[in-house]
């Protein structure tokens, strides 16, 4: 993570993008450290949000275009897990996208949103809102601890 911090804004962009994929990375440390170093909070929040949403869109695209066999292998889930996820998306609809900012479940939710063909416009709006709020809260906490 220190490497990402040393890159400044580009490092935050890379870490936020990658952390939105299924890779086990976190952008919160990079964001917090750069805030403490005095970089622009609004630019950091914007950078992290845009990059994280783009990473989520990559997950969405993988879900949208990949076969369920590939998704099963990639996410290590069964056919019944996919059907359950599809049913949850049908039951709860777009509201489930409001939780894509959550650790562990957020990234698979973005893949499943693509798999069940959630409208891309709604996907972008709801995922962006959730991730923006998350980064604002993280920034406020980091700055209050400094």
PDB file of C-alpha atoms in Angstrom:
ATOM      1  CA  UNK A   1       0.000   0.000   0.000  1.00  0.00           C
ATOM      2  CA  UNK A   2       2.933   2.337   0.607  1.00  0.00           C
ATOM      3  CA  UNK A   3       3.712   2.102  -3.094  1.00  0.00           C
ATOM      4  CA  UNK A   4       0.233   3.400  -3.971  1.00  0.00           C
ATOM      5  CA  UNK A   5       0.617   6.203  -1.419  1.00  0.00           C
ATOM      6  CA  UNK A   6       3.971   7.183  -2.941  1.00  0.00           C
ATOM      7  CA  UNK A   7       2.242   7.696  -6.306  1.00  0.00           C
ATOM      8  CA  UNK A   8      -0.251  10.215  -4.899  1.00  0.00           C
ATOM      9  CA  UNK A   9      -3.435  10.695  -6.903  1.00  0.00           C
ATOM     10  CA  UNK A  10      -2.537   8.073  -9.550  1.00  0.00           C
ATOM     11  CA  UNK A  11      -1.784   5.596  -6.764  1.00  0.00           C
ATOM     12  CA  UNK A  12      -5.180   6.235  -5.215  1.00  0.00           C
ATOM     13  CA  UNK A  13      -6.817   5.778  -8.615  1.00  0.00           C
ATOM     14  CA  UNK A  14      -5.074   2.445  -9.162  1.00  0.00           C
ATOM     15  CA  UNK A  15      -5.786   1.152  -5.655  1.00  0.00           C
ATOM     16  CA  UNK A  16      -9.441   2.255  -5.773  1.00  0.00           C
ATOM     17  CA  UNK A  17      -9.930   0.674  -9.198  1.00  0.00           C
ATOM     18  CA  UNK A  18      -8.315  -2.614  -8.198  1.00  0.00           C
ATOM     19  CA  UNK A  19     -10.076  -2.743  -4.832  1.00  0.00           C
ATOM     20  CA  UNK A  20     -13.435  -2.590  -6.623  1.00  0.00           C
ATOM     21  CA  UNK A  21     -12.587  -5.802  -8.438  1.00  0.00           C
ATOM     22  CA  UNK A  22     -12.439  -9.174  -6.758  1.00  0.00           C
ATOM     23  CA  UNK A  23      -8.783  -8.613  -5.865  1.00  0.00           C
ATOM     24  CA  UNK A  24      -8.211  -8.438  -2.105  1.00  0.00           C
ATOM     25  CA  UNK A  25      -7.081  -4.805  -1.940  1.00  0.00           C
ATOM     26  CA  UNK A  26      -8.270  -1.795   0.015  1.00  0.00           C
ATOM     27  CA  UNK A  27      -8.195   1.841  -1.037  1.00  0.00           C
ATOM     28  CA  UNK A  28      -9.202   3.233   2.354  1.00  0.00           C
ATOM     29  CA  UNK A  29      -5.646   3.240   3.719  1.00  0.00           C
ATOM     30  CA  UNK A  30      -4.313   5.036   0.650  1.00  0.00           C
ATOM     31  CA  UNK A  31      -7.104   7.623   0.777  1.00  0.00           C
ATOM     32  CA  UNK A  32      -6.649   8.236   4.510  1.00  0.00           C
ATOM     33  CA  UNK A  33      -2.879   8.536   4.256  1.00  0.00           C
ATOM     34  CA  UNK A  34      -3.066  10.990   1.365  1.00  0.00           C
ATOM     35  CA  UNK A  35      -5.618  13.067   3.273  1.00  0.00           C
ATOM     36  CA  UNK A  36      -3.313  13.194   6.285  1.00  0.00           C
ATOM     37  CA  UNK A  37      -0.469  14.264   3.968  1.00  0.00           C
ATOM     38  CA  UNK A  38      -2.581  17.281   3.015  1.00  0.00           C
ATOM     39  CA  UNK A  39      -3.748  16.471  -0.505  1.00  0.00           C
ATOM     40  CA  UNK A  40      -7.062  17.968  -1.639  1.00  0.00           C
ATOM     41  CA  UNK A  41      -9.983  16.132   0.031  1.00  0.00           C
ATOM     42  CA  UNK A  42     -12.419  16.883  -2.792  1.00  0.00           C
ATOM     43  CA  UNK A  43      -9.996  15.711  -5.480  1.00  0.00           C
ATOM     44  CA  UNK A  44      -9.100  12.588  -3.486  1.00  0.00           C
ATOM     45  CA  UNK A  45     -12.770  11.716  -2.950  1.00  0.00           C
ATOM     46  CA  UNK A  46     -13.528  12.292  -6.637  1.00  0.00           C
ATOM     47  CA  UNK A  47     -10.524  10.238  -7.749  1.00  0.00           C
ATOM     48  CA  UNK A  48     -11.370   7.338  -5.438  1.00  0.00           C
ATOM     49  CA  UNK A  49     -15.048   7.363  -6.382  1.00  0.00           C
ATOM     50  CA  UNK A  50     -14.475   7.471 -10.148  1.00  0.00           C
ATOM     51  CA  UNK A  51     -11.837   4.736 -10.020  1.00  0.00           C
ATOM     52  CA  UNK A  52     -13.906   2.520  -7.726  1.00  0.00           C
ATOM     53  CA  UNK A  53     -16.993   2.880  -9.929  1.00  0.00           C
ATOM     54  CA  UNK A  54     -14.916   2.024 -13.015  1.00  0.00           C
ATOM     55  CA  UNK A  55     -13.660  -1.105 -11.238  1.00  0.00           C
ATOM     56  CA  UNK A  56     -17.244  -2.004 -10.401  1.00  0.00           C
ATOM     57  CA  UNK A  57     -18.174  -1.489 -14.046  1.00  0.00           C
ATOM     58  CA  UNK A  58     -15.455  -3.987 -14.994  1.00  0.00           C
ATOM     59  CA  UNK A  59     -17.099  -6.503 -12.651  1.00  0.00           C
ATOM     60  CA  UNK A  60     -20.488  -5.667 -14.176  1.00  0.00           C
ATOM     61  CA  UNK A  61     -19.100  -6.232 -17.690  1.00  0.00           C
ATOM     62  CA  UNK A  62     -17.596  -9.563 -16.658  1.00  0.00           C
ATOM     63  CA  UNK A  63     -20.944 -10.643 -15.263  1.00  0.00           C
ATOM     64  CA  UNK A  64     -22.816  -9.319 -18.294  1.00  0.00           C
ATOM     65  CA  UNK A  65     -20.677 -11.008 -20.930  1.00  0.00           C
ATOM     66  CA  UNK A  66     -19.331 -14.076 -19.166  1.00  0.00           C
ATOM     67  CA  UNK A  67     -21.245 -17.318 -19.139  1.00  0.00           C
ATOM     68  CA  UNK A  68     -22.658 -18.559 -15.864  1.00  0.00           C
ATOM     69  CA  UNK A  69     -20.125 -21.422 -16.072  1.00  0.00           C
ATOM     70  CA  UNK A  70     -17.272 -18.911 -16.021  1.00  0.00           C
ATOM     71  CA  UNK A  71     -18.924 -16.973 -13.190  1.00  0.00           C
ATOM     72  CA  UNK A  72     -19.365 -20.181 -11.185  1.00  0.00           C
ATOM     73  CA  UNK A  73     -15.695 -21.045 -11.573  1.00  0.00           C
ATOM     74  CA  UNK A  74     -14.452 -17.497 -10.988  1.00  0.00           C
ATOM     75  CA  UNK A  75     -16.559 -16.814  -7.888  1.00  0.00           C
ATOM     76  CA  UNK A  76     -16.436 -20.444  -6.739  1.00  0.00           C
ATOM     77  CA  UNK A  77     -20.204 -20.682  -6.507  1.00  0.00           C
ATOM     78  CA  UNK A  78     -22.748 -23.269  -7.568  1.00  0.00           C
ATOM     79  CA  UNK A  79     -25.589 -23.020 -10.046  1.00  0.00           C
ATOM     80  CA  UNK A  80     -28.017 -22.821  -7.122  1.00  0.00           C
ATOM     81  CA  UNK A  81     -26.017 -19.889  -5.700  1.00  0.00           C
ATOM     82  CA  UNK A  82     -26.420 -18.089  -9.023  1.00  0.00           C
ATOM     83  CA  UNK A  83     -30.166 -18.793  -9.065  1.00  0.00           C
ATOM     84  CA  UNK A  84     -30.493 -17.528  -5.473  1.00  0.00           C
ATOM     85  CA  UNK A  85     -28.634 -14.344  -6.398  1.00  0.00           C
ATOM     86  CA  UNK A  86     -30.830 -13.858  -9.454  1.00  0.00           C
ATOM     87  CA  UNK A  87     -33.937 -14.317  -7.318  1.00  0.00           C
ATOM     88  CA  UNK A  88     -32.642 -11.796  -4.759  1.00  0.00           C
ATOM     89  CA  UNK A  89     -31.980  -9.280  -7.520  1.00  0.00           C
ATOM     90  CA  UNK A  90     -35.477  -9.873  -8.867  1.00  0.00           C
ATOM     91  CA  UNK A  91     -36.978  -9.569  -5.381  1.00  0.00           C
ATOM     92  CA  UNK A  92     -35.011  -6.567  -4.111  1.00  0.00           C
ATOM     93  CA  UNK A  93     -34.163  -5.091  -7.482  1.00  0.00           C
ATOM     94  CA  UNK A  94     -32.076  -2.005  -7.641  1.00  0.00           C
ATOM     95  CA  UNK A  95     -31.955  -1.503  -3.865  1.00  0.00           C
ATOM     96  CA  UNK A  96     -29.344  -4.261  -3.652  1.00  0.00           C
ATOM     97  CA  UNK A  97     -26.947  -2.032  -5.619  1.00  0.00           C
ATOM     98  CA  UNK A  98     -26.949   0.401  -2.704  1.00  0.00           C
ATOM     99  CA  UNK A  99     -24.852  -2.159  -0.816  1.00  0.00           C
ATOM    100  CA  UNK A 100     -22.032  -2.567  -3.338  1.00  0.00           C
ATOM    101  CA  UNK A 101     -19.799  -0.426  -1.137  1.00  0.00           C
ATOM    102  CA  UNK A 102     -19.792  -3.087   1.590  1.00  0.00           C
ATOM    103  CA  UNK A 103     -16.673  -5.199   2.039  1.00  0.00           C
ATOM    104  CA  UNK A 104     -16.834  -8.848   0.942  1.00  0.00           C
ATOM    105  CA  UNK A 105     -20.335  -8.765  -0.601  1.00  0.00           C
ATOM    106  CA  UNK A 106     -20.029  -5.590  -2.664  1.00  0.00           C
ATOM    107  CA  UNK A 107     -17.764  -6.866  -5.421  1.00  0.00           C
ATOM    108  CA  UNK A 108     -19.732 -10.067  -6.101  1.00  0.00           C
ATOM    109  CA  UNK A 109     -22.919  -7.962  -6.151  1.00  0.00           C
ATOM    110  CA  UNK A 110     -21.524  -5.946  -9.044  1.00  0.00           C
ATOM    111  CA  UNK A 111     -20.712  -9.132 -10.969  1.00  0.00           C
ATOM    112  CA  UNK A 112     -24.187 -10.511 -10.285  1.00  0.00           C
ATOM    113  CA  UNK A 113     -25.767  -7.222 -11.400  1.00  0.00           C
ATOM    114  CA  UNK A 114     -24.148  -7.735 -14.785  1.00  0.00           C
ATOM    115  CA  UNK A 115     -25.095 -11.399 -14.868  1.00  0.00           C
ATOM    116  CA  UNK A 116     -28.785 -10.607 -14.337  1.00  0.00           C
ATOM    117  CA  UNK A 117     -28.537  -7.664 -16.769  1.00  0.00           C
ATOM    118  CA  UNK A 118     -29.470  -4.814 -14.414  1.00  0.00           C
ATOM    119  CA  UNK A 119     -29.869  -1.611 -16.469  1.00  0.00           C
ATOM    120  CA  UNK A 120     -26.411  -0.023 -16.766  1.00  0.00           C
ATOM    121  CA  UNK A 121     -27.695   3.505 -16.127  1.00  0.00           C
ATOM    122  CA  UNK A 122     -29.261   2.562 -12.809  1.00  0.00           C
ATOM    123  CA  UNK A 123     -26.198   0.526 -11.951  1.00  0.00           C
ATOM    124  CA  UNK A 124     -23.902   3.521 -12.446  1.00  0.00           C
ATOM    125  CA  UNK A 125     -26.127   5.955 -10.529  1.00  0.00           C
ATOM    126  CA  UNK A 126     -26.675   3.728  -7.499  1.00  0.00           C
ATOM    127  CA  UNK A 127     -23.145   2.351  -7.292  1.00  0.00           C
ATOM    128  CA  UNK A 128     -21.683   5.857  -7.649  1.00  0.00           C
ATOM    129  CA  UNK A 129     -23.938   7.221  -4.906  1.00  0.00           C
ATOM    130  CA  UNK A 130     -22.997   4.448  -2.487  1.00  0.00           C
ATOM    131  CA  UNK A 131     -19.283   4.660  -3.160  1.00  0.00           C
ATOM    132  CA  UNK A 132     -19.253   8.464  -3.015  1.00  0.00           C
ATOM    133  CA  UNK A 133     -20.952   8.423   0.383  1.00  0.00           C
ATOM    134  CA  UNK A 134     -18.504   5.776   1.599  1.00  0.00           C
ATOM    135  CA  UNK A 135     -15.471   7.816   0.560  1.00  0.00           C
ATOM    136  CA  UNK A 136     -16.905  10.993   2.094  1.00  0.00           C
ATOM    137  CA  UNK A 137     -17.440   9.199   5.409  1.00  0.00           C
ATOM    138  CA  UNK A 138     -13.965   7.631   5.316  1.00  0.00           C
ATOM    139  CA  UNK A 139     -12.473  11.055   4.578  1.00  0.00           C
ATOM    140  CA  UNK A 140     -14.344  12.700   7.434  1.00  0.00           C
ATOM    141  CA  UNK A 141     -13.201  10.016   9.861  1.00  0.00           C
ATOM    142  CA  UNK A 142      -9.587  10.192   8.662  1.00  0.00           C
ATOM    143  CA  UNK A 143      -9.489  13.979   8.929  1.00  0.00           C
ATOM    144  CA  UNK A 144     -11.093  13.954  12.380  1.00  0.00           C
ATOM    145  CA  UNK A 145      -8.446  11.505  13.632  1.00  0.00           C
ATOM    146  CA  UNK A 146      -5.613  13.637  12.306  1.00  0.00           C
TER     147      UNK A 146
END
